[in-house]
Coordinates of C-alpha atoms and ligand atoms in Angstrom, one line a residue:
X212 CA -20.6 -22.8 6.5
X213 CA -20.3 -19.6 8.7
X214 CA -16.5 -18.4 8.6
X215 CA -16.2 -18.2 11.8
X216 CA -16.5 -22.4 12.0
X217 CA -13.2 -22.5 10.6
X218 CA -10.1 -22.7 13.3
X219 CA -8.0 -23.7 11.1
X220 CA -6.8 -22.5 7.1
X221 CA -6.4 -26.4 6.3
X222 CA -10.2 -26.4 7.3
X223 CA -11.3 -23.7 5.0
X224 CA -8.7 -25.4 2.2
X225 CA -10.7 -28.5 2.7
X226 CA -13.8 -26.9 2.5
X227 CA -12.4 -25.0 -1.1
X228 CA -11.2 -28.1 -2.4
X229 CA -14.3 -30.1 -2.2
X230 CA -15.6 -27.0 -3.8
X231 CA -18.0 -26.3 -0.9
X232 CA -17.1 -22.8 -0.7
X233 CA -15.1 -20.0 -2.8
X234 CA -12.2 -17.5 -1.9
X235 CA -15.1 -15.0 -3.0
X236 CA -17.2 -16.3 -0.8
X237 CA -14.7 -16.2 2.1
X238 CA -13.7 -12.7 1.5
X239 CA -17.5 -11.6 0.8
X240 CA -18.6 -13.2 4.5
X241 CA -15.4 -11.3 6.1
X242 CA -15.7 -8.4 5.0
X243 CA -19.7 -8.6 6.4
X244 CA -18.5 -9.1 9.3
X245 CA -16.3 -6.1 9.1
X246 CA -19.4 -3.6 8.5
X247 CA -21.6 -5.6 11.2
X248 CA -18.9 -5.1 13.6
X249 CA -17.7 -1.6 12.6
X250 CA -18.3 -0.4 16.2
X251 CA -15.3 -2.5 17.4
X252 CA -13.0 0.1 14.8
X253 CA -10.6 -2.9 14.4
X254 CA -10.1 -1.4 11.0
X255 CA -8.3 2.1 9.9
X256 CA -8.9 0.7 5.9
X257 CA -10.7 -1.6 4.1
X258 CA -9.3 -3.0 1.0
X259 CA -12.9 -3.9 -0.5
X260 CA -12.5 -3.8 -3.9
X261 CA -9.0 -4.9 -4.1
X262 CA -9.4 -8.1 -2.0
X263 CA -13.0 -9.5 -3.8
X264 CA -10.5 -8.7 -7.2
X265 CA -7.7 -10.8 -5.6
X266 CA -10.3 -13.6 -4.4
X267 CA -11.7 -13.7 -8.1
X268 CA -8.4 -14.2 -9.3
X269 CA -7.2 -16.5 -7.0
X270 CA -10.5 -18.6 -7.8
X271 CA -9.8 -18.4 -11.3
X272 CA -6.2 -20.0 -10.6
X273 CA -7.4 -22.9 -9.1
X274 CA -10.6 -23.1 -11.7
X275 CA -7.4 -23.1 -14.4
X276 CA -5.9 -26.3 -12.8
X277 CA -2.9 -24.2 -11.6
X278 CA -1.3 -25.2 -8.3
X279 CA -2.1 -22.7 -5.3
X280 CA 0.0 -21.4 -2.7
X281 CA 0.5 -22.4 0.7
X282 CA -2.1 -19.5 1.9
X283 CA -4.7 -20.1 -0.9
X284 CA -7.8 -19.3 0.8
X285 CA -6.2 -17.1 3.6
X286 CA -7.5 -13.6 4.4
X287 CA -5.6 -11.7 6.7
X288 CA -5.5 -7.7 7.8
X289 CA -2.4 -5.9 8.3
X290 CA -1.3 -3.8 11.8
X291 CA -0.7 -0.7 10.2
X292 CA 2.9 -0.8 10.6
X293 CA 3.4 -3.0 8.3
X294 CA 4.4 -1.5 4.9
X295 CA 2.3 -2.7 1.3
X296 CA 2.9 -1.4 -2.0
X297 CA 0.6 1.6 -2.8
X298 CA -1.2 1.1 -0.2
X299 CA -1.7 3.8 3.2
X300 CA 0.2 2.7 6.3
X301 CA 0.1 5.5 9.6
X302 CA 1.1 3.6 12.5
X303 CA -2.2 4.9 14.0
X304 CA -1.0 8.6 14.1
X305 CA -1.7 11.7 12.6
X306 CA 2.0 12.4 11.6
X307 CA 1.6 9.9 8.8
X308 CA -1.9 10.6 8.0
X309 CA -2.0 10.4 4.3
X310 CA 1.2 8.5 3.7
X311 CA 1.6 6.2 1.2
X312 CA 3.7 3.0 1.2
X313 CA 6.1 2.7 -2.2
X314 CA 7.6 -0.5 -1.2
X315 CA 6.0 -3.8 0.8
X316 CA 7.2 -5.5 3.4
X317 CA 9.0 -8.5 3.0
X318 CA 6.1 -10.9 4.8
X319 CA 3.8 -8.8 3.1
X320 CA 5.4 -10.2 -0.4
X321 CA 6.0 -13.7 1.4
X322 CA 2.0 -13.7 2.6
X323 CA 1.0 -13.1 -1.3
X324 CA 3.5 -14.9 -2.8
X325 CA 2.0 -18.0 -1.4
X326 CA -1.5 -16.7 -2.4
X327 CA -3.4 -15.0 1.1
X328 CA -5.9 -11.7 0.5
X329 CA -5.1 -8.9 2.5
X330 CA -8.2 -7.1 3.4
X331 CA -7.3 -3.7 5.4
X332 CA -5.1 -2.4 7.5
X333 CA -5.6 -2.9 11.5
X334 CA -5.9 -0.2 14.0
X335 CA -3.3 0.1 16.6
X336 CA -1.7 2.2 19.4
X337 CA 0.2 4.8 18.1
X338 CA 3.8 3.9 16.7
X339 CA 2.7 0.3 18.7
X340 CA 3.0 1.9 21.5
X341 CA 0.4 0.6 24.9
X342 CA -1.2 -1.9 26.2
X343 CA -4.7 -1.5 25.4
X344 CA -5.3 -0.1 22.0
X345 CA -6.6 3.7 23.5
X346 CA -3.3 5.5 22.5
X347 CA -4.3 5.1 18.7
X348 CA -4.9 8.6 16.6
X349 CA -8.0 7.0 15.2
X350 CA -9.9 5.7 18.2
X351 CA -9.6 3.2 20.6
X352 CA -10.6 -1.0 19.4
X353 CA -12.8 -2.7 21.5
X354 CA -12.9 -5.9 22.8
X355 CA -15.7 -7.9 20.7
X356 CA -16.6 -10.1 24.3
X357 CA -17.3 -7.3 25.6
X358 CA -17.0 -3.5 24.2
X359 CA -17.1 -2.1 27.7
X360 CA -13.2 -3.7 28.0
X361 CA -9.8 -3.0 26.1
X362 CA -8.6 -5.8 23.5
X363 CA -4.9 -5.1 24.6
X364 CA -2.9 -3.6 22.8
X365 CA -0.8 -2.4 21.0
X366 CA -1.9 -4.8 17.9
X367 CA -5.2 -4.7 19.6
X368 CA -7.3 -4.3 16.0
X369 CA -5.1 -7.1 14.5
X370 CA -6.7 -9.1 17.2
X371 CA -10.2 -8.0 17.4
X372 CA -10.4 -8.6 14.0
X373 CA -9.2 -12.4 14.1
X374 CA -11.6 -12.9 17.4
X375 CA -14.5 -11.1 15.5
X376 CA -14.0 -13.7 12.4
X377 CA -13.2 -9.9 10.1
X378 CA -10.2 -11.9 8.5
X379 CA -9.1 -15.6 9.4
X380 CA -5.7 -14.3 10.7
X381 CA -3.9 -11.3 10.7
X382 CA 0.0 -9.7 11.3
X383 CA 0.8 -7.8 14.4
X384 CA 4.3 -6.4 15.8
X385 CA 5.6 -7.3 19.2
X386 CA 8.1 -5.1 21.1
X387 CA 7.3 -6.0 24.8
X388 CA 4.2 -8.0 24.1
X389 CA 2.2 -6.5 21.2
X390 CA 0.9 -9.7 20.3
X391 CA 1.0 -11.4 22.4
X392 CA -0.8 -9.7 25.2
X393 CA -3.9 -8.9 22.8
X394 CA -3.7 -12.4 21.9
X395 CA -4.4 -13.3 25.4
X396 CA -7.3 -10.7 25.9
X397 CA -9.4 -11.7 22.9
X398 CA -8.6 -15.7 23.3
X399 CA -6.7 -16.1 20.3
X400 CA -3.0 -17.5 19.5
X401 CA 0.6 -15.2 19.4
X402 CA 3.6 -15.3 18.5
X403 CA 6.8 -13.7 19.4
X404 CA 9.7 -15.6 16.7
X405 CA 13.1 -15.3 18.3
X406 CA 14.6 -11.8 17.4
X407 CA 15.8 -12.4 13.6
X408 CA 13.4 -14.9 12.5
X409 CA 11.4 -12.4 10.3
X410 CA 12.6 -9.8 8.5
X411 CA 11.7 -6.4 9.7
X412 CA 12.1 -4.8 6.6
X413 CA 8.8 -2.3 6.0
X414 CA 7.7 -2.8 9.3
X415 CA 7.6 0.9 11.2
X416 CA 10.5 0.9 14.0
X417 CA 9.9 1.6 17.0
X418 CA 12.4 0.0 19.2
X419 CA 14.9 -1.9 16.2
X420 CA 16.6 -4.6 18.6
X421 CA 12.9 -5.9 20.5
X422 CA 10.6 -5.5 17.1
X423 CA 9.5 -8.5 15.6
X424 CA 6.2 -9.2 13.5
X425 CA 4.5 -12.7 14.2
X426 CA 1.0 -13.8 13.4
X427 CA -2.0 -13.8 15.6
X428 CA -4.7 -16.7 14.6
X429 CA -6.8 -18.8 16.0
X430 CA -4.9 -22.0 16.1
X431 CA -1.4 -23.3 16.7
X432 CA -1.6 -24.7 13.2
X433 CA -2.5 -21.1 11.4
X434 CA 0.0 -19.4 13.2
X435 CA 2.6 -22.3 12.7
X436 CA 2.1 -22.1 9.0
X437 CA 2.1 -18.2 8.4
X438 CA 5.4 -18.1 10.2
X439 CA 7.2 -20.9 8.5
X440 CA 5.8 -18.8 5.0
X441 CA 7.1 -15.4 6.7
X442 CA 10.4 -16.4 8.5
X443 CA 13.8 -16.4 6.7
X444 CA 16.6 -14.6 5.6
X445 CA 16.5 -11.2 3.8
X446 CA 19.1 -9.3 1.9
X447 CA 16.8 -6.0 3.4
X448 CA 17.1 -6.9 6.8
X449 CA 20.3 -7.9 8.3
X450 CA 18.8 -8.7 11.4
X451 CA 17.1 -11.7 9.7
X452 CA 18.5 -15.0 10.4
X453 CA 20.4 -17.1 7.7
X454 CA 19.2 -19.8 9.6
X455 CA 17.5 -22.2 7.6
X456 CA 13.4 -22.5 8.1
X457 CA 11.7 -25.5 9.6
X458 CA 8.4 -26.8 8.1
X459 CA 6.7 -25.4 11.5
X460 CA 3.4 -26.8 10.5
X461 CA 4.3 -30.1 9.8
X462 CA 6.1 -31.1 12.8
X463 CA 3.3 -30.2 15.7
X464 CA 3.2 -33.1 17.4
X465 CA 5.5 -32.7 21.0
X466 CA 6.7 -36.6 21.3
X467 CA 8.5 -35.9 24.7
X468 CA 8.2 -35.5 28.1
X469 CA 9.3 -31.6 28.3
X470 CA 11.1 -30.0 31.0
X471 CA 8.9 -26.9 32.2
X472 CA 10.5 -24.0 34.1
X473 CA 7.8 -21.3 36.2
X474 CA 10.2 -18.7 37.5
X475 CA 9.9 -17.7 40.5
X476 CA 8.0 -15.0 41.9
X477 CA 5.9 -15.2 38.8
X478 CA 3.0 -17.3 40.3
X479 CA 2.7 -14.9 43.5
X480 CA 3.5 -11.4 42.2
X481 CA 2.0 -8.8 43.2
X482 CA -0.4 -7.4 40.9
X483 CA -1.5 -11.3 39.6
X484 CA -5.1 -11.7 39.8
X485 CA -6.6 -14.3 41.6
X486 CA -8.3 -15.7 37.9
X487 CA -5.6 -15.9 36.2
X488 CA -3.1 -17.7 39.2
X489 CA -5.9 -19.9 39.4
X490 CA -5.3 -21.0 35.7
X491 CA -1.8 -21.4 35.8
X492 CA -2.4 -23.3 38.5
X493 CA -4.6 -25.9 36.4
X494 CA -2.4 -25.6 34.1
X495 CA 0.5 -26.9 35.4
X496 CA -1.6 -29.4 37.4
X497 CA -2.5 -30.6 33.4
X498 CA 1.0 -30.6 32.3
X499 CA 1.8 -32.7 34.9
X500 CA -0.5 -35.1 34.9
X501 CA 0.4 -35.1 31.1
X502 CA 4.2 -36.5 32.2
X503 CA 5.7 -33.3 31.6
X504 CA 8.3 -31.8 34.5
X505 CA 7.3 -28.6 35.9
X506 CA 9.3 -26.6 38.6
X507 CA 9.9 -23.5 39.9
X508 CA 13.4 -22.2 39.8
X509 CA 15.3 -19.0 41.4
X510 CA 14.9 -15.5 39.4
X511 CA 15.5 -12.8 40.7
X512 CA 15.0 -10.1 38.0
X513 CA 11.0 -9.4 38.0
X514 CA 11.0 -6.1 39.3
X515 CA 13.8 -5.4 36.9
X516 CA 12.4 -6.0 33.6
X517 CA 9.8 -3.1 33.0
X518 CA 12.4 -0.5 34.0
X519 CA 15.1 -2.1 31.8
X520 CA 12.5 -2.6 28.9
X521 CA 10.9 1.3 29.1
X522 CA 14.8 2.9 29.3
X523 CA 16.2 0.7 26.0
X524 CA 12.7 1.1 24.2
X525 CA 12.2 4.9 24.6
X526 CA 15.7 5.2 23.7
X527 CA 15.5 3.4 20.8
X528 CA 12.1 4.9 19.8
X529 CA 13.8 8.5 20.5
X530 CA 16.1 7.6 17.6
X531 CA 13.9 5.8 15.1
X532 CA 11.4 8.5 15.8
X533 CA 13.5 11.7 14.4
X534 CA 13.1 11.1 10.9
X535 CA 8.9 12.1 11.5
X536 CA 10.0 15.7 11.4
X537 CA 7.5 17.4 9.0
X538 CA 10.1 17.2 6.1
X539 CA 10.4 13.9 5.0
X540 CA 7.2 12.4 6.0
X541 CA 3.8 12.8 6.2
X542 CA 2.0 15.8 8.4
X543 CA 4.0 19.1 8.1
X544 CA 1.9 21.9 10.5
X545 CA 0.3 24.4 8.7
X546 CA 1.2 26.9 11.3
X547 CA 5.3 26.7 10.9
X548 CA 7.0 29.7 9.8
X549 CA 10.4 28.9 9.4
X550 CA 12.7 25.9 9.8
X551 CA 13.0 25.5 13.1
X552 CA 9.3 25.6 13.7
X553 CA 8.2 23.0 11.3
X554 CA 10.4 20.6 13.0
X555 CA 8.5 22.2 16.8
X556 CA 5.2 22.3 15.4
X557 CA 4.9 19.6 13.2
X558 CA 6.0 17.0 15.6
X559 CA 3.7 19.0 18.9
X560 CA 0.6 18.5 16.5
X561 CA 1.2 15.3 14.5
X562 CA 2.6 12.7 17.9
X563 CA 0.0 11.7 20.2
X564 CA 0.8 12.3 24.2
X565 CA 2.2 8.8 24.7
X566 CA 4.5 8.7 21.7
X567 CA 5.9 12.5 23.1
X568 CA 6.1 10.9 26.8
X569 CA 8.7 8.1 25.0
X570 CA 10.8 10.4 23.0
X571 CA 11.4 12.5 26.3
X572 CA 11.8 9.7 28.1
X573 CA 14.6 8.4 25.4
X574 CA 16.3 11.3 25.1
X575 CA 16.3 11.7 28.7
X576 CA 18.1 8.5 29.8
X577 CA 20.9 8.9 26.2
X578 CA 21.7 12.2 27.4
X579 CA 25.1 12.8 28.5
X580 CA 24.7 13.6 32.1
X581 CA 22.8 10.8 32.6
X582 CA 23.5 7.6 29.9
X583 CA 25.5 5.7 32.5
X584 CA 22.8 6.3 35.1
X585 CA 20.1 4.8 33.1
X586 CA 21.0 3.7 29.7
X587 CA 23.7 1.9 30.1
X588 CA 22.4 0.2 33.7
X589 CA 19.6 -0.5 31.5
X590 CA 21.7 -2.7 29.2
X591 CA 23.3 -4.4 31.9
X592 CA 20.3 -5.6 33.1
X593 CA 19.4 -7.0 29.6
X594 CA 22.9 -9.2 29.1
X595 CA 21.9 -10.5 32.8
X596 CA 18.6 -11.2 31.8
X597 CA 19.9 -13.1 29.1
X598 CA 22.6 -14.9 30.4
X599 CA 20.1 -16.1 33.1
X600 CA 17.6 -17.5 30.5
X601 CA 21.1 -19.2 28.9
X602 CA 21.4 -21.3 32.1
X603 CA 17.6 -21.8 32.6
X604 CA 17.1 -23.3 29.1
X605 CA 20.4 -25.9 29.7
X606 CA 17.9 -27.9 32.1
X607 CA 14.7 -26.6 30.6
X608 CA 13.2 -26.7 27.2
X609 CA 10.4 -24.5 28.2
X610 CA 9.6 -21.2 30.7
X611 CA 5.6 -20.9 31.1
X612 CA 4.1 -17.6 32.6
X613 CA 0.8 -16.0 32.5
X614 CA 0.7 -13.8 29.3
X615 CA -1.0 -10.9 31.4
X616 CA -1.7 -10.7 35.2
X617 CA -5.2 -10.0 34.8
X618 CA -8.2 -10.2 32.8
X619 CA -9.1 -7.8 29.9
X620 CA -9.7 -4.4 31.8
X621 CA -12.6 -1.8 31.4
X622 CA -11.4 1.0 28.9
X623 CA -10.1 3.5 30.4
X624 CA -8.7 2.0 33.7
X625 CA -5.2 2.6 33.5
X626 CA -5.1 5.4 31.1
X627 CA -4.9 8.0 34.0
X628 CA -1.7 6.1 35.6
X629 CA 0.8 5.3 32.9
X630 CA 2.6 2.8 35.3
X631 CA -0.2 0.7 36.3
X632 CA -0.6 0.4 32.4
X633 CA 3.0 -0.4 31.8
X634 CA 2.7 -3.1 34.9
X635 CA 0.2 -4.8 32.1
X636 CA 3.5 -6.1 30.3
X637 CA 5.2 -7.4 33.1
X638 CA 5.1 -11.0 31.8
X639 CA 5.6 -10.4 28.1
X640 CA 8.7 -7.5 27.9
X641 CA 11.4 -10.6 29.0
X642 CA 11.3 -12.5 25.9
X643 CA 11.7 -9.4 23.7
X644 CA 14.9 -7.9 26.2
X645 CA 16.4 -11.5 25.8
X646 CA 15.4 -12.1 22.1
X647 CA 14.0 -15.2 23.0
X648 CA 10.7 -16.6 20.6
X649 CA 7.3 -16.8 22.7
X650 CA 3.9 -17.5 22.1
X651 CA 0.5 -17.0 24.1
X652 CA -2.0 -19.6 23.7
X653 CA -5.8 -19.7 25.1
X654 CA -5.7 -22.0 28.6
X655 CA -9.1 -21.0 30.2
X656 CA -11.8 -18.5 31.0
X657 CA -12.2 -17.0 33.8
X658 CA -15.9 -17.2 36.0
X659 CA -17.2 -14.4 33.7
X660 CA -16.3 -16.2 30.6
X661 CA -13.3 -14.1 29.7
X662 CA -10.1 -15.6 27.9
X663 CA -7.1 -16.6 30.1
X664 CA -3.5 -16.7 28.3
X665 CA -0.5 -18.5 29.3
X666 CA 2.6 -18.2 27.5
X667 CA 5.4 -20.5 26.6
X668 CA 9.3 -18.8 26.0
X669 CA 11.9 -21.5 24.4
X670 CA 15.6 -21.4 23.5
X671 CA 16.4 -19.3 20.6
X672 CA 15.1 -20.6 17.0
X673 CA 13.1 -23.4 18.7
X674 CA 9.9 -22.0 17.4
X675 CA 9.4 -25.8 15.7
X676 CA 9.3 -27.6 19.7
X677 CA 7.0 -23.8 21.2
X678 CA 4.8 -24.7 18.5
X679 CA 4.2 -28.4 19.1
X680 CA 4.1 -27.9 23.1
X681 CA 1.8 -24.8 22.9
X682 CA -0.5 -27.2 20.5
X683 CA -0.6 -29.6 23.4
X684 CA -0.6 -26.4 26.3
X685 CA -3.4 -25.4 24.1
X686 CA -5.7 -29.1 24.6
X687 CA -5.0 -29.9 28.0
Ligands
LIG750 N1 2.8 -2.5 25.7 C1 4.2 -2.4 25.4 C2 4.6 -0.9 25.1 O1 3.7 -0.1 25.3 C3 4.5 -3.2 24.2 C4 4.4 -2.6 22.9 C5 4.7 -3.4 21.8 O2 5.0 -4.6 21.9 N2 4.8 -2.8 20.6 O3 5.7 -0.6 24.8

């Protein structure tokens, strides 16, 4: 069977246990379908040798009578911001070209732990930075529908490659929408845990109190099961809820009538195209008709939430940024004659032009003369923000939004007017500001066949319940 039959990994387990088909032969027909579709340059690095090794062995396990992990037969690629062992990692930019990881991240141990392949390292934008994959120092990713159009971004190769069928799932990053918005533009599944649920530990910062990893698949089910494996505490991390973890994947079956919220002003914003309002209109007409409760209620905020987000985010990413400084890491410029200019030169040559645009920006608004006009406004905004989703979710268990207000765009649309392209994230950047977990699920298509997302946000740590409604968002 093709690999790109399987939606789900219990599907391809099934298939391995009646001894139909082999991790080799899983990992052999993936990475095919990484050279056939090199065009797309989902991948920075191909771990060919490494993952038909692994596969062997992992074959060989099960051959022995051994029990298998939770993963067994999973191949997944990497956004490369997410640290393994050994391995290069470059956050898509030239100031880590050549770097090499010395420690993994802690999903990355969790994902092989329980017995998944990795088989590269995803393309991305720079430092996970955009909306549509173009800011990355190795090339933009297209969009395997159609390679005239962007894939979203910025985990926009950790998508590609899950819609293209180059690995079964993969791990992205999502600060304002990283995964989920690619999610949406390639028709595939995203989550956003609640801030805390995974550890962050070996993931590349680039705005510490929004980044979260999360798992981008093609079903509920895959992406249920990776985070249950990934979630959890961490003595690296102290960000990482001691919460305990629910058994995600075994509880996807949403027995109640839910109470939906659609926030105002979402439905008839400007800048919403007529596809995708359309959608969400079926969408909610589905719900209903399905016995759940959907109504609008008052918000106030939307014009609020890209400003707030780009002020705390470049701040943050002006910080975590410093340390790429020619000394410690990575690219140093040749042409540096003394100290101060390899710090000038080093950082000029190695940061693309949107990772330089954000590190102004953040040390713009922290700067003395103006920190109360922008910074601290801008965290304001975000304890509103989250108050106002506290009192939403006491009569709701649910907010559903489009994931994006449009369609995948052509490449090269938006990259002239950086607002416009920051406008793309209008829907996603409120569940990262508040903290709360979200996911993105494939609703429709619109009339030229592309994939329509709609997103689901739920009260902190409730990933279990945005799982098992999402599942049924996902059929209806
Ligand atoms: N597109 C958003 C940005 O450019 C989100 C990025 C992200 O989630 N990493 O910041």
């Amino acid at each position: 069977m093709s690999v790109s039959a399987y939606r789900t990994l219990a599907a391809i387990q099934h298939d391995l246990n009646a001894g139909k088909t082999s991790v080799v032969a899983l990992t052999t027909a993936y990475l095919d379908n990484i050279k056939a579709n090199a065009h797309l340059n989902a991948f920075l690095e191909v771990f060919e040798d490494e993952a038909l090794q692994r596969a062997k062995a992992l074959d060989e396990k099960k051959a022995r009578g051994e029990a298998t992990g939770k993963l067994f037969g999973l191949v997944m690629a990497l956004k490369d911001n997410i640290c393994y062992k050994n391995h290069k990692v470059s956050a898509s930019s030239k100031i880590l070209e050549g770097f090499t990881s010395i420690f993994s991240a802690t999903v990355v141990e969790r994902l092989l732990a329980e017995d998944a392949v990795i088989i590269g390292r995803a393309n991305c934008d720079e430092f996970a930075m955009g909306s549509s994959n173009e800011n990355s120092a190795y090339g933009k990713v297209l969009n395997a529908f159609d390679n005239t159009l962007v894939p979203g971004g910025s985990s926009g190769g950790s998508a590609v490659a899950v819609q293209a069928f180059m690995c079964h799932a993969a791990l992205g990053s999502d600060t304002g929408g990283s995964i989920r918005q690619p999610a949406a533009f390639t028709g595939t599944v995203g989550l956003k845990p609640t801030y805390g649920r995974i550890s962050r530990w070996g993931l590349i910062a680039y705005a510490s109190s929004f980044d979260q990893i999360g798992p981008m698949t093609h079903s509920v089910e895959d992406a249920a099961l990776i985070t249950e494996v990934i979630a959890g505490k961490d003595s690296h991390d102290s960000t990482a809820s001691s919460k305990p973890v629910e058994a995600y994947s075994a509880q996807l079956v949403y027995g109640k009538k839910a109470r939906i919220a659609v926030l105002d002003n979402t439905l008839n914003s400007e800048g919403l195209s007529a596809e995708v309002q359309a959608q969400m209109e079926r969408t909610i007409a589905q719900l209903k008709a399905d016995g759940h409760t959907v109504e609008t209620v008052a918000f106030n905020y939307l014009d609020y939430l890209i400003p707030a987000y780009y002020v705390l985010t470049t701040a943050e990413a002006s910080s975590n940024l410093a340390r790429f400084d020619g000394v410690h890491y990575g690219y140093r410029s040749p042409n540096a004659t003394d100290m101060e200019s390899v710090y000038k030169k080093s950082r000029t040559e190695g940061f693309g032009r949107e990772v330089k645009n954000r590190i102004m920006l953040g040390t713009f608004v922290l700067s003395a003369g103006y920190y109360d006009a922008y910074y601290s406004r801008a965290q304001k905004v975000r304890r509103l923000l989250r108050d106002e989703l506290s009192k939403i979710f006491e009569d709701f268990d649910f907010i559903l939004m489009p994931t994006t207000p449009t369609v995948p765009f052509k490449i090269g649309a938006k990259t002239s007017n950086p607002v416009e392209m920051y406008l793309a994230d209008i829907f996603t950047v409120l569940a990262n500001l508040t903290g709360n977990p979200a996911i993105s699920v494939p609703v429709g298509k619109d009339a030229n066949g592309l994939p329509i997302g709609a997103q689901l946000l739920a009260k902190h740590f409730c990933e279990a319940e945005l799982f098992a409604m999402s599942k049924a968002l996902m059929k209806s």
